[in-house]
PDB file of C-alpha atoms and ligand atoms in Angstrom:
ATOM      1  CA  UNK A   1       0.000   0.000   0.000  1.00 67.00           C
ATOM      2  CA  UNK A   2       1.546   3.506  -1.111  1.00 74.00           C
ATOM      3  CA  UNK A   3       1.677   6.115   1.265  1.00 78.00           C
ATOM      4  CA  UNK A   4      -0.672   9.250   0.584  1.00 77.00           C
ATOM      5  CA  UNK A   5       1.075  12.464   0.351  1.00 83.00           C
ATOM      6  CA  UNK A   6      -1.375  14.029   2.596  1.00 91.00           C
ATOM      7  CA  UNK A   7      -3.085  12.343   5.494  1.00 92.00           C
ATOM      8  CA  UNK A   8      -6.884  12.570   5.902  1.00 95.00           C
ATOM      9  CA  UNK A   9      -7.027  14.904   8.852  1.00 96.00           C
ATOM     10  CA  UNK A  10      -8.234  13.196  12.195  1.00 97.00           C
ATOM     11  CA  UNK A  11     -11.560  14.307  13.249  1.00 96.00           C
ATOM     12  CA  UNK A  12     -12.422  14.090  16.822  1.00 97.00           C
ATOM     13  CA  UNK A  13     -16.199  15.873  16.762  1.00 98.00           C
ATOM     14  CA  UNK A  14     -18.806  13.971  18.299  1.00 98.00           C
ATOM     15  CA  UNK A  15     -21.641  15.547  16.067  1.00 98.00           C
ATOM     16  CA  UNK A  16     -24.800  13.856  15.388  1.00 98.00           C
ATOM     17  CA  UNK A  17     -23.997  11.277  18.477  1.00 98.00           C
ATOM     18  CA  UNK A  18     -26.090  10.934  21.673  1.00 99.00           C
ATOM     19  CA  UNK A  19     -23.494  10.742  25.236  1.00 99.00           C
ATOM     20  CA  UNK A  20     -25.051   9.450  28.199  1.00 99.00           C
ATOM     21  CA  UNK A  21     -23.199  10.404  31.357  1.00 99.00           C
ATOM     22  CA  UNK A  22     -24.128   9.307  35.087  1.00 99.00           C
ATOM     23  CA  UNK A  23     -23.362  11.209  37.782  1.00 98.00           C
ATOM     24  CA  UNK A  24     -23.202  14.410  35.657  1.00 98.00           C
ATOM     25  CA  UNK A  25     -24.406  16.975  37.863  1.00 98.00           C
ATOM     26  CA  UNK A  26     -20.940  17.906  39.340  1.00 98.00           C
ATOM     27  CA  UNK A  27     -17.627  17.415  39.408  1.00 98.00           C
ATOM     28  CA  UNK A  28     -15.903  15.035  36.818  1.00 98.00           C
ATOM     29  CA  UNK A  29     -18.709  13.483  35.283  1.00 98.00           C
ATOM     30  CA  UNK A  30     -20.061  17.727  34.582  1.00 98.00           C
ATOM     31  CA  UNK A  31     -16.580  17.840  32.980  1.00 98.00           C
ATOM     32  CA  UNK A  32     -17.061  15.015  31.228  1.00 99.00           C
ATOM     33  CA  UNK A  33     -20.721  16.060  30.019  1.00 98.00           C
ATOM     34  CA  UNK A  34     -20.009  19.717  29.056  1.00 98.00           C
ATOM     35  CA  UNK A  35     -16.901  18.202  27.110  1.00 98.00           C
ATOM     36  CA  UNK A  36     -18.727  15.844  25.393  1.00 98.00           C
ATOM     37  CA  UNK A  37     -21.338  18.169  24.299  1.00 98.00           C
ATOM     38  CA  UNK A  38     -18.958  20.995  23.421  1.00 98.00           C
ATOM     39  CA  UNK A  39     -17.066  18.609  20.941  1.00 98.00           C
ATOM     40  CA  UNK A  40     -20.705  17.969  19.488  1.00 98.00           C
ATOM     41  CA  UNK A  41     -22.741  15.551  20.966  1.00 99.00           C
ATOM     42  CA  UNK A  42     -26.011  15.609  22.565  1.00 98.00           C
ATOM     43  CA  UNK A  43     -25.817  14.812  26.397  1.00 99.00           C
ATOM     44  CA  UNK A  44     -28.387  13.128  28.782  1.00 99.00           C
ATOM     45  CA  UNK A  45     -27.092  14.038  31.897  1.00 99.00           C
ATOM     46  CA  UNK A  46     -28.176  11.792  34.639  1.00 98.00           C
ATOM     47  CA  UNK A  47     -27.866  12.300  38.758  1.00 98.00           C
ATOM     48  CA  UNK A  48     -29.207  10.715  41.275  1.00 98.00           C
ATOM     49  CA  UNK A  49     -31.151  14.002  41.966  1.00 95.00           C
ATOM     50  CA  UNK A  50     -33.341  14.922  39.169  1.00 98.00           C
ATOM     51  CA  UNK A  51     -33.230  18.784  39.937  1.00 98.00           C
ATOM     52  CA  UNK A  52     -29.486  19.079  39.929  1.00 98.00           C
ATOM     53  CA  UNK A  53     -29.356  16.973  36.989  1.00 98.00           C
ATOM     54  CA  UNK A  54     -31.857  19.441  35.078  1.00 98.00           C
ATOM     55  CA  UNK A  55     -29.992  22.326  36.378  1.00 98.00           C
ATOM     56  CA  UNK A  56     -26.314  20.835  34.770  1.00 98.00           C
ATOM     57  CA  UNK A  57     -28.378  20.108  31.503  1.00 98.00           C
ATOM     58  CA  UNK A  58     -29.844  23.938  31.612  1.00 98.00           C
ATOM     59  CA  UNK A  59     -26.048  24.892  31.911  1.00 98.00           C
ATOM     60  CA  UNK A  60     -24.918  22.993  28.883  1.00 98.00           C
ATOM     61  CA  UNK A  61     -28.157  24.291  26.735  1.00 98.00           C
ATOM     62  CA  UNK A  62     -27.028  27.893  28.131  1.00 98.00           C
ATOM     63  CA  UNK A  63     -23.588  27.363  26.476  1.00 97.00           C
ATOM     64  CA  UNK A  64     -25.287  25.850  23.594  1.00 98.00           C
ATOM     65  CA  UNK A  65     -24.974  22.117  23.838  1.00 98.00           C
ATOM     66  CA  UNK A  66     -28.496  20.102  23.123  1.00 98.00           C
ATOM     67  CA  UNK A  67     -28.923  18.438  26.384  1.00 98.00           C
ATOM     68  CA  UNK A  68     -31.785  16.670  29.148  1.00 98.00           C
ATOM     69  CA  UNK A  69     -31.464  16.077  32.812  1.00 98.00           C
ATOM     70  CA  UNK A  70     -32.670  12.770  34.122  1.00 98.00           C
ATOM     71  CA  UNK A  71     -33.063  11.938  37.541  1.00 98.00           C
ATOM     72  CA  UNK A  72     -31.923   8.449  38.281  1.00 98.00           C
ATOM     73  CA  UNK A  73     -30.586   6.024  40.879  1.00 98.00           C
ATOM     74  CA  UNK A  74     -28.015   4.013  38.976  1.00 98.00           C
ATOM     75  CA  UNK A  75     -28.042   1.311  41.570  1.00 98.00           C
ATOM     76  CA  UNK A  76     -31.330   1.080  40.690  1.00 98.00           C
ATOM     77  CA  UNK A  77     -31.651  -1.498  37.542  1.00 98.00           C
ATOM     78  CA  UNK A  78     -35.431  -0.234  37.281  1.00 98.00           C
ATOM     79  CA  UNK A  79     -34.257   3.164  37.565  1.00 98.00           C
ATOM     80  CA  UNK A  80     -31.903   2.979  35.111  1.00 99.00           C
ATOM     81  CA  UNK A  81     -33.791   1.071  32.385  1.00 98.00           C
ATOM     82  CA  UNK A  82     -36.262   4.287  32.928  1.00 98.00           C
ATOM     83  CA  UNK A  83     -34.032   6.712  32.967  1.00 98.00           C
ATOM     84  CA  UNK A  84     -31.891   5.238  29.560  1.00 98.00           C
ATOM     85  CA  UNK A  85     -35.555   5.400  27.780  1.00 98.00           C
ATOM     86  CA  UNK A  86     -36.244   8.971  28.648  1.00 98.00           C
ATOM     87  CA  UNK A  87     -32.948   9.755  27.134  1.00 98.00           C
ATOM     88  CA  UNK A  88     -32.820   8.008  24.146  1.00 98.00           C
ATOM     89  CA  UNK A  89     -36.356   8.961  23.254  1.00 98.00           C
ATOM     90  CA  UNK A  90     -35.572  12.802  23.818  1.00 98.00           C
ATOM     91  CA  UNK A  91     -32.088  12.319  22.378  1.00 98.00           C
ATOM     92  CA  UNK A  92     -31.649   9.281  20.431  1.00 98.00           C
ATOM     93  CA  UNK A  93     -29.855   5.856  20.708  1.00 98.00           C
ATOM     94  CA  UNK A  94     -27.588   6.156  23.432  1.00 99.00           C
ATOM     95  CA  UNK A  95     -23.872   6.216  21.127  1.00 98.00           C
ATOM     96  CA  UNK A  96     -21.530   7.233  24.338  1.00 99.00           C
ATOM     97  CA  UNK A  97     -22.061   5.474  27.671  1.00 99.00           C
ATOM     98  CA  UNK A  98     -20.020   6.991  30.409  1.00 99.00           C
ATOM     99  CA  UNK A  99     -20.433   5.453  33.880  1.00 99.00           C
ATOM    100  CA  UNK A 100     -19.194   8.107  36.292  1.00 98.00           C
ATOM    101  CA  UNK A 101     -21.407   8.133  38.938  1.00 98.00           C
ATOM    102  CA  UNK A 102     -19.491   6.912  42.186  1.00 98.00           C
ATOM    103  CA  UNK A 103     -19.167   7.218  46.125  1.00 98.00           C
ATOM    104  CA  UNK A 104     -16.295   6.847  48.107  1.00 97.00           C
ATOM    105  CA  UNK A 105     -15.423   4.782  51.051  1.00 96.00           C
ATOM    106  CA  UNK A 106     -12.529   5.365  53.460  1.00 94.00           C
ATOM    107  CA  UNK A 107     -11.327   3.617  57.037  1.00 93.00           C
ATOM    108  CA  UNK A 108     -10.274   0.461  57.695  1.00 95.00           C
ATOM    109  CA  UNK A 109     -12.480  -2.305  56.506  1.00 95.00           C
ATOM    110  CA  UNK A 110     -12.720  -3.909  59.590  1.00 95.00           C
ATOM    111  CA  UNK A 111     -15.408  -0.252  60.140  1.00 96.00           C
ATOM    112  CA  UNK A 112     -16.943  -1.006  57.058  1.00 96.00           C
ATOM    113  CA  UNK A 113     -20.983  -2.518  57.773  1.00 98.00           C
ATOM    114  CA  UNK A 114     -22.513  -4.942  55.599  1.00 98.00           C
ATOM    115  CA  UNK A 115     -24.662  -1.897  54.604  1.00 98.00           C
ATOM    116  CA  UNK A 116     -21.650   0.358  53.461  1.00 98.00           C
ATOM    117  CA  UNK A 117     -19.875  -2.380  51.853  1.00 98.00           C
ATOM    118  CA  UNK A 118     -23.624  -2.905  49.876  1.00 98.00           C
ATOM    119  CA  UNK A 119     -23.969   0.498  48.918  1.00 98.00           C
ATOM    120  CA  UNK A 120     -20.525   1.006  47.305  1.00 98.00           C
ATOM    121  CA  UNK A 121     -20.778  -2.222  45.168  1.00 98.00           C
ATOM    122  CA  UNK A 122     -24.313  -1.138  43.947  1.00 98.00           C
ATOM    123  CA  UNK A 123     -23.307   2.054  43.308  1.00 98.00           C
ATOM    124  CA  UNK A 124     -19.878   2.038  41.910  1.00 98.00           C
ATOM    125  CA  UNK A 125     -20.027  -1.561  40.588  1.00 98.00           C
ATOM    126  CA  UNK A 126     -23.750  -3.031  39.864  1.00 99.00           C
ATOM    127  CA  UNK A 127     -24.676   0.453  38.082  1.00 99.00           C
ATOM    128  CA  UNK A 128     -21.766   0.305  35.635  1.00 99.00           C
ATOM    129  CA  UNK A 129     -24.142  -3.558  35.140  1.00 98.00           C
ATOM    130  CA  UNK A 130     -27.325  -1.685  34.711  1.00 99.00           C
ATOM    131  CA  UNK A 131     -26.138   1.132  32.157  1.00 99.00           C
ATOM    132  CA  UNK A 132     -24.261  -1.547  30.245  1.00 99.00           C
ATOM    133  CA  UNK A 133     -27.072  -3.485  29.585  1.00 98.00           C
ATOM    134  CA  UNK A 134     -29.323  -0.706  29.197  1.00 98.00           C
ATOM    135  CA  UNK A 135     -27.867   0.648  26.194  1.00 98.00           C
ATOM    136  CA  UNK A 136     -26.386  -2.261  24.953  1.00 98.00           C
ATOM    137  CA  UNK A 137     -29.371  -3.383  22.651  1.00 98.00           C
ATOM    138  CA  UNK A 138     -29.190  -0.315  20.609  1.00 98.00           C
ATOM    139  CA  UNK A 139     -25.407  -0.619  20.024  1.00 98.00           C
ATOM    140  CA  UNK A 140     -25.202  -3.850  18.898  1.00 98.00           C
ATOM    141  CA  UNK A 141     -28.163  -2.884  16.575  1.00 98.00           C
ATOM    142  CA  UNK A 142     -26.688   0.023  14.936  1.00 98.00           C
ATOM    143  CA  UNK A 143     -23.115  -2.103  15.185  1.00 98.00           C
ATOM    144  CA  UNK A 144     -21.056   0.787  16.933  1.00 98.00           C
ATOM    145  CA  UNK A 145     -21.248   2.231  20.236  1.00 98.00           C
ATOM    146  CA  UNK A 146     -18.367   3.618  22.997  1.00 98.00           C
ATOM    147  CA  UNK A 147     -18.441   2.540  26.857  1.00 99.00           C
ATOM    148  CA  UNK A 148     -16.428   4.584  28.935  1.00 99.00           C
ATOM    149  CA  UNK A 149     -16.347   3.798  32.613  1.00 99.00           C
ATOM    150  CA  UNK A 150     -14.233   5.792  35.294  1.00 98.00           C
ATOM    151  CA  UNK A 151     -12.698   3.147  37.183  1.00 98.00           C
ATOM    152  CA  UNK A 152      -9.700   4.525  39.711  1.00 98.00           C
ATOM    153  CA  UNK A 153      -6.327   3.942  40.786  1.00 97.00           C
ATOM    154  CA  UNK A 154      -7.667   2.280  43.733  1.00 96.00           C
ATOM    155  CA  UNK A 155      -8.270  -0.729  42.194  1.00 97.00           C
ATOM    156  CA  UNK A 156      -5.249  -1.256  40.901  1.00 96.00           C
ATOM    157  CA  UNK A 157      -3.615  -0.545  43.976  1.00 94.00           C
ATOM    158  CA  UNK A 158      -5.806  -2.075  46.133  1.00 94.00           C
ATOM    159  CA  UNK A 159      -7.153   1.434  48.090  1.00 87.00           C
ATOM    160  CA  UNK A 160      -4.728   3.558  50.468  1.00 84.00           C
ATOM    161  CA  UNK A 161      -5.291   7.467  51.096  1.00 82.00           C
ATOM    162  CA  UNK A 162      -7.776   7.861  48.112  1.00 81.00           C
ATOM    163  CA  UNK A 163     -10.526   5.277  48.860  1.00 91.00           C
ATOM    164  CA  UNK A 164     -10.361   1.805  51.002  1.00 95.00           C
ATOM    165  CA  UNK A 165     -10.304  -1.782  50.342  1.00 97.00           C
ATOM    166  CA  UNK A 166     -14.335  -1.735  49.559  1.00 97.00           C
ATOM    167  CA  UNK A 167     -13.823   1.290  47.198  1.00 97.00           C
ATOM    168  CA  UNK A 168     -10.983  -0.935  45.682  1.00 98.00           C
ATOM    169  CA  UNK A 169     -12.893  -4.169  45.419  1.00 98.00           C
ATOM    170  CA  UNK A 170     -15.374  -2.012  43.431  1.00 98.00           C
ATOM    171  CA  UNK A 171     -13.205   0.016  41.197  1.00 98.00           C
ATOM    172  CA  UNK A 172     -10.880  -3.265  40.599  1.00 98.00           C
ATOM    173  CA  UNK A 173     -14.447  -5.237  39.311  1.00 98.00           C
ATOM    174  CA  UNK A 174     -14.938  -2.565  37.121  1.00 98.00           C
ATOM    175  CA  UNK A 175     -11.476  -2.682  35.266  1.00 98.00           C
ATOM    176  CA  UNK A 176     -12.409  -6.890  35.321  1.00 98.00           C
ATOM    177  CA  UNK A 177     -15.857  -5.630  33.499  1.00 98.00           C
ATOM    178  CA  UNK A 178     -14.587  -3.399  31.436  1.00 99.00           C
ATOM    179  CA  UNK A 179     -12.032  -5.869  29.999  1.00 98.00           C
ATOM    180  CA  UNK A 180     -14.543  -8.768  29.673  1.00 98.00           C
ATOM    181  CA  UNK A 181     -17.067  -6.599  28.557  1.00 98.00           C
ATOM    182  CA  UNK A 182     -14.496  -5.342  25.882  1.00 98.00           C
ATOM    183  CA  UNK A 183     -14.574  -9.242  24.664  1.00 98.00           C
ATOM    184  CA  UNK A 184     -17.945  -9.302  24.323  1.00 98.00           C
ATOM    185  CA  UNK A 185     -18.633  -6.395  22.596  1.00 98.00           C
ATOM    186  CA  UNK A 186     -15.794  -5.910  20.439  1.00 98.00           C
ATOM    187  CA  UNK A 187     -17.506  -7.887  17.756  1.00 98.00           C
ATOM    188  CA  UNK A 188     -20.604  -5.644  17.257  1.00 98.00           C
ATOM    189  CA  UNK A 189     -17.313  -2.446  16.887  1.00 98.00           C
ATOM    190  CA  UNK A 190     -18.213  -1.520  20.503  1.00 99.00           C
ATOM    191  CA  UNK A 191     -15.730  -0.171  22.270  1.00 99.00           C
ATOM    192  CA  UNK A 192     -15.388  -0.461  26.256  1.00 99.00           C
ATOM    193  CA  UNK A 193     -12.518   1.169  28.118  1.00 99.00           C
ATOM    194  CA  UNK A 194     -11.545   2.469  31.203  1.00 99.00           C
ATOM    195  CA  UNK A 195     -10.377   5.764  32.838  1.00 98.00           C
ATOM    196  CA  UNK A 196      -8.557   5.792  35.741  1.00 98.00           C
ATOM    197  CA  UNK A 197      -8.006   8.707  37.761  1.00 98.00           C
ATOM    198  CA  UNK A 198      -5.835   9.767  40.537  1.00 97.00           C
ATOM    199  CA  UNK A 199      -6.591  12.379  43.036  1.00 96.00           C
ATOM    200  CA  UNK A 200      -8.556  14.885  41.130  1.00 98.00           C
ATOM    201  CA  UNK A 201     -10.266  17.989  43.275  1.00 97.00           C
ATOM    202  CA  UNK A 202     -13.531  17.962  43.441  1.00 98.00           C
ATOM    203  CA  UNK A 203     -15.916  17.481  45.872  1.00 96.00           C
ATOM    204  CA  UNK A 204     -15.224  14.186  46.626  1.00 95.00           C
ATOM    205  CA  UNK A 205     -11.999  14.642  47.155  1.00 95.00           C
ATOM    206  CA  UNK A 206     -12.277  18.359  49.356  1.00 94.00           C
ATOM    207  CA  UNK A 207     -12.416  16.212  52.105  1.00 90.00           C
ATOM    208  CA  UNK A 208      -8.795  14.802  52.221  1.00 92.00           C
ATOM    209  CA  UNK A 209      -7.011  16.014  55.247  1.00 92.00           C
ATOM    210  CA  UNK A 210      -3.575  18.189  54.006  1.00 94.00           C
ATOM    211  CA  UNK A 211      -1.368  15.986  54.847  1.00 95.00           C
ATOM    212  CA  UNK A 212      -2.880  12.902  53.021  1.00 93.00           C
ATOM    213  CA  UNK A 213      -3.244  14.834  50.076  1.00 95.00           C
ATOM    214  CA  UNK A 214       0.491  16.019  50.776  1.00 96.00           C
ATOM    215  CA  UNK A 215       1.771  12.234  50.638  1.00 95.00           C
ATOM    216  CA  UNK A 216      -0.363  11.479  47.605  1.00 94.00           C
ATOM    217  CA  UNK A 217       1.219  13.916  45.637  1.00 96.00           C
ATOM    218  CA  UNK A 218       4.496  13.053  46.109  1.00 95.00           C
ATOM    219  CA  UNK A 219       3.998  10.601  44.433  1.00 93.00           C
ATOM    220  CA  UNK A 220       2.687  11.865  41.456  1.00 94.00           C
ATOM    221  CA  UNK A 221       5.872  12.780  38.964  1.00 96.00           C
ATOM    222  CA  UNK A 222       3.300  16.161  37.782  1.00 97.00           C
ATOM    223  CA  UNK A 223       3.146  16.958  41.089  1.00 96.00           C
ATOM    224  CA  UNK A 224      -0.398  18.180  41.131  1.00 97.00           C
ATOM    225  CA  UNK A 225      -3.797  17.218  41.416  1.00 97.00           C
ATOM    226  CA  UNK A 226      -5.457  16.470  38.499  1.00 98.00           C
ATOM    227  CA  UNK A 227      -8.804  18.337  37.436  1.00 98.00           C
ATOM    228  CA  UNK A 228     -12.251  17.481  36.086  1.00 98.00           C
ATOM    229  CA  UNK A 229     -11.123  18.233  32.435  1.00 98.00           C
ATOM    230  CA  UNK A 230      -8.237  16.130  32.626  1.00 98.00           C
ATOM    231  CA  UNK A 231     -10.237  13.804  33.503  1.00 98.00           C
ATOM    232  CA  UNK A 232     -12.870  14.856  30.495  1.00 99.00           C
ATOM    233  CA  UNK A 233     -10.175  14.826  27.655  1.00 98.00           C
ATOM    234  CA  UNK A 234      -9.379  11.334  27.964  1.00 98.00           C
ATOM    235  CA  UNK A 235     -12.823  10.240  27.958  1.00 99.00           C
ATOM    236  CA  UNK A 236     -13.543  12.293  25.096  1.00 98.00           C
ATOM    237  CA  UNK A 237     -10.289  10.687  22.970  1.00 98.00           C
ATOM    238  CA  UNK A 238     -11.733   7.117  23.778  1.00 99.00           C
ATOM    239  CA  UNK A 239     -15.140   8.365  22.305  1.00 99.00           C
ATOM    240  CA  UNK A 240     -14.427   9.691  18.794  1.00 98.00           C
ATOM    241  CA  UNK A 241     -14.233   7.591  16.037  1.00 97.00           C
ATOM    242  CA  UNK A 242     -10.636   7.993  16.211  1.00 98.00           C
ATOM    243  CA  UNK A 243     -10.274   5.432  19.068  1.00 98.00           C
ATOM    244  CA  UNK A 244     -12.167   3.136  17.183  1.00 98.00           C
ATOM    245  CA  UNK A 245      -8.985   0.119  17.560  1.00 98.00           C
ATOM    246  CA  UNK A 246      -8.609   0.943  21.320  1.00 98.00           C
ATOM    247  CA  UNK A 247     -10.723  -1.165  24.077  1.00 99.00           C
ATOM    248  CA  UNK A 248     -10.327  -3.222  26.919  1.00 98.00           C
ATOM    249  CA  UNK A 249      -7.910  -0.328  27.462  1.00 98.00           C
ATOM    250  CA  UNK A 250      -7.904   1.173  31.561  1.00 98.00           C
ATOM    251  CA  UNK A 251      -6.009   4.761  30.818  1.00 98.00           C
ATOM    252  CA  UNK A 252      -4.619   6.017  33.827  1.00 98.00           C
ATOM    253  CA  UNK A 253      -4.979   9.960  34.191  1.00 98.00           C
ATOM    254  CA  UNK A 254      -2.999  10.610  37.029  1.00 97.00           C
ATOM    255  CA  UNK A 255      -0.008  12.267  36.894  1.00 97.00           C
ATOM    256  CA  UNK A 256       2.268   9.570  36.861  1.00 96.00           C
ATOM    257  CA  UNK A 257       0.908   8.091  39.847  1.00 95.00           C
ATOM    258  CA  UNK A 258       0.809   4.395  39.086  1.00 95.00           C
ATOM    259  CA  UNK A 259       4.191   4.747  37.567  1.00 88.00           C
ATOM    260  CA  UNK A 260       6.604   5.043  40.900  1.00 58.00           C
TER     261      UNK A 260
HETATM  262  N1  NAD B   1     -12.126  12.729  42.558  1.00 80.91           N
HETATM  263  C1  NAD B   1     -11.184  11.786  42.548  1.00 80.91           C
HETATM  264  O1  NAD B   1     -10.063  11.979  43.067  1.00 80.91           O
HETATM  265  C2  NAD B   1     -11.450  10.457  41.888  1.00 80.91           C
HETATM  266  C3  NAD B   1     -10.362   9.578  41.732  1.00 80.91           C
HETATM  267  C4  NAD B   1     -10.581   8.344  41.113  1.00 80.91           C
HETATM  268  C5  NAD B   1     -11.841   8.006  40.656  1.00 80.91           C
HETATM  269  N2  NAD B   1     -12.881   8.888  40.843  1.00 80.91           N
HETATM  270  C6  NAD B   1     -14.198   8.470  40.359  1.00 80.91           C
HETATM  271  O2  NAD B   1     -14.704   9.466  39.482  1.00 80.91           O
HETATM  272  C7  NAD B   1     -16.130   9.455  39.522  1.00 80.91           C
HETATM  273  C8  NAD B   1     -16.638  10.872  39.777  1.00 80.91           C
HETATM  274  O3  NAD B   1     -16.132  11.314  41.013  1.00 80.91           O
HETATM  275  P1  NAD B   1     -16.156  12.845  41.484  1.00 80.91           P
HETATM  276  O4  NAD B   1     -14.862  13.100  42.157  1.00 80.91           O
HETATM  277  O5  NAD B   1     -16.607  13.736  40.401  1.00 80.91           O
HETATM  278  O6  NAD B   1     -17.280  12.705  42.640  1.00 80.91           O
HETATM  279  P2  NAD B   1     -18.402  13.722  43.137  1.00 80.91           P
HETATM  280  O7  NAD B   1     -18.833  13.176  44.460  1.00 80.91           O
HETATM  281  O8  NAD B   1     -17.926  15.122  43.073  1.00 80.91           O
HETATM  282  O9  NAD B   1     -19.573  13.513  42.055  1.00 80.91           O
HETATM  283  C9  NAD B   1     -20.226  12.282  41.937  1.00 80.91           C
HETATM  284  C10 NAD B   1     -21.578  12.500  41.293  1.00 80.91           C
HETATM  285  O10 NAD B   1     -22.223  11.218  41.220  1.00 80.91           O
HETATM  286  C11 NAD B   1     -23.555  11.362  41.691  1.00 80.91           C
HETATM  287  N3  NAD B   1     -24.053  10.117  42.266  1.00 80.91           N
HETATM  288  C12 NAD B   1     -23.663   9.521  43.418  1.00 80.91           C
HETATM  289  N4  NAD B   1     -24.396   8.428  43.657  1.00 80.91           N
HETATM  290  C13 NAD B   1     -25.266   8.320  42.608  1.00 80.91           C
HETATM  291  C14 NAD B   1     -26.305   7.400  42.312  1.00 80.91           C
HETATM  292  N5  NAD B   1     -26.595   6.376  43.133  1.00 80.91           N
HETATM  293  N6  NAD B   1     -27.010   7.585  41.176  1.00 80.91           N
HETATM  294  C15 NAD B   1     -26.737   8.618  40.356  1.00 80.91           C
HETATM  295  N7  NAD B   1     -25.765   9.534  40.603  1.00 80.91           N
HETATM  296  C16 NAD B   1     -25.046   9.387  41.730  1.00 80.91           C
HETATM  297  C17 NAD B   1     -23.476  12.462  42.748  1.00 80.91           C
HETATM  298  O11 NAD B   1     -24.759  13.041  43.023  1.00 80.91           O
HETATM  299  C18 NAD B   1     -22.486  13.426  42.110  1.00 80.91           C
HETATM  300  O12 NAD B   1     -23.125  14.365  41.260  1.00 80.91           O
HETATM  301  C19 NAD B   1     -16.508   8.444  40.613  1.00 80.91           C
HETATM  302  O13 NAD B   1     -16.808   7.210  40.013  1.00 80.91           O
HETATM  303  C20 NAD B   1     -15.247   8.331  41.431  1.00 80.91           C
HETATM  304  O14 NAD B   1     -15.150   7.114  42.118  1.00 80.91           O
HETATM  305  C21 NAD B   1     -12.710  10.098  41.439  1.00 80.91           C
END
């Protein structure tokens, strides 16, 4: 095959496709929503609070991005099913799935209830389930489709400062399902990857005491924390067509974290 002179340049606009983001109405997954929409797509933003998630959607319409709130409980398969049909029948098959809705659990486990431990896995695990298989249908119909889920460092490192053993067991199930679900999907040209954050600042994360967040970023090579829109430019790479031979991939964002 001859080389072309010129290369067709790479086109990362997500017009015409329909982004689905959980856990929208703040901190990374607002990143990841106004990102998404701002590169072209129309958003459903979902929250577990259908008020804040209307008021994130009115911001994006404000700075001119199509997109509908939708309350939802994504440990909630019902929920979910409900809240993926409002969406795609104000906004079209779902084309972008990102599961970013998450809580955090610190202490030692030996602290952590039956209840707690519950709660995480149904929200940071079971929901990235529910989503999944909620849009999943419609992907494999229309034979493309992008699954983005925000995993964490944690669960490659098994917890520490920025989340515990239960936030780890979570997060590390969800690199497991993205990979498998990667498998699966690949097939139908579905993509399924991973980001996987460090300490980033937002509310989650205001909570840290100093000197925590001190020892966590020595050891970060960059030195810093990292932000919502770091956060939001990876996930938007892994959705345009031009990650279309990248999956079962978990991209760590993190300032060199996981490399000391
Ligand atoms: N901030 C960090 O340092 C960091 C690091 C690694 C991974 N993460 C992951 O990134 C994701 C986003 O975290 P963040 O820092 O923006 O957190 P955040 O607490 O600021 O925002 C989380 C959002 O998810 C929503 N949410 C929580 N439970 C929900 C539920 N049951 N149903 C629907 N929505 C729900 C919240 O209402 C909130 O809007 C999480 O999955 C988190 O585990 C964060």
């Amino acid at each position: 095959m001859s080389t072309p002179v010129v290369h067709a340049a790479l086109n990362f606009t997500l017009t015409g496709r329909t982004a689905l983001v959980t856990g929208a109405a703040r901190g990374i997954g607002h990143a990841i929503a106004t990102a998404l929409g701002q590169a072209g797509a129309r958003v459903g933003v979902c929250d577990l609070d259908a008020e804040a998630a209307e008021a994130a959607a009115a911001r994006l319409r404000e700075a001119g991005i199509e997109a509908v709130g939708v309350g939802a409980d994504v440990a909630d398969e019902v929920q979910v099913q409900a809240m993926v049909n409002q969406v795609e029948a104000l906004l079209g098959g779902v084309d972008i799935l990102v599961n970013n809705a998450g809580i955090v659990s610190t202490g030692p486990l030996l602290e952590v209830t039956t209840a707690e431990w519950n709660r995480v896995m149904a929200i940071d695990l079971n929901s990235v389930f529910f989503c999944a298989k909620a849009v999943l249908p419609g992907m494999i119909a229309r034979q493309s489709g992008r699954i983005i889920n925000i995993a964490s460092v944690a669960g490659k490192r098994g917890g520490g400062l920025l989340g515990n053993s239960c936030y780890a067991a979570a997060k590390g199930a969800v690199i497991a399902l993205t990979k498998g679900l990667a498998r699966e999907a690949g097939p139908y040209a579905i993509t399924v990857n991973a980001v996987s954050p460090a300490l980033t600042d937002t509310e989650m994360t205001s909570a840290l005491a100093p000197q925590a967040r001190a020892e966590v970023l020595a050891q970060m090579p960059l030195g810093r924390a990292g932000t919502p829109r770091d956060i939001a430019a990876a996930v938007c790479f892994l959705a345009s067509r031009e990650a279309g031979f990248v999956t079962g991939e978990i991209m760590d964002v993190d300032g060199g974290f996981m490399r000391d």
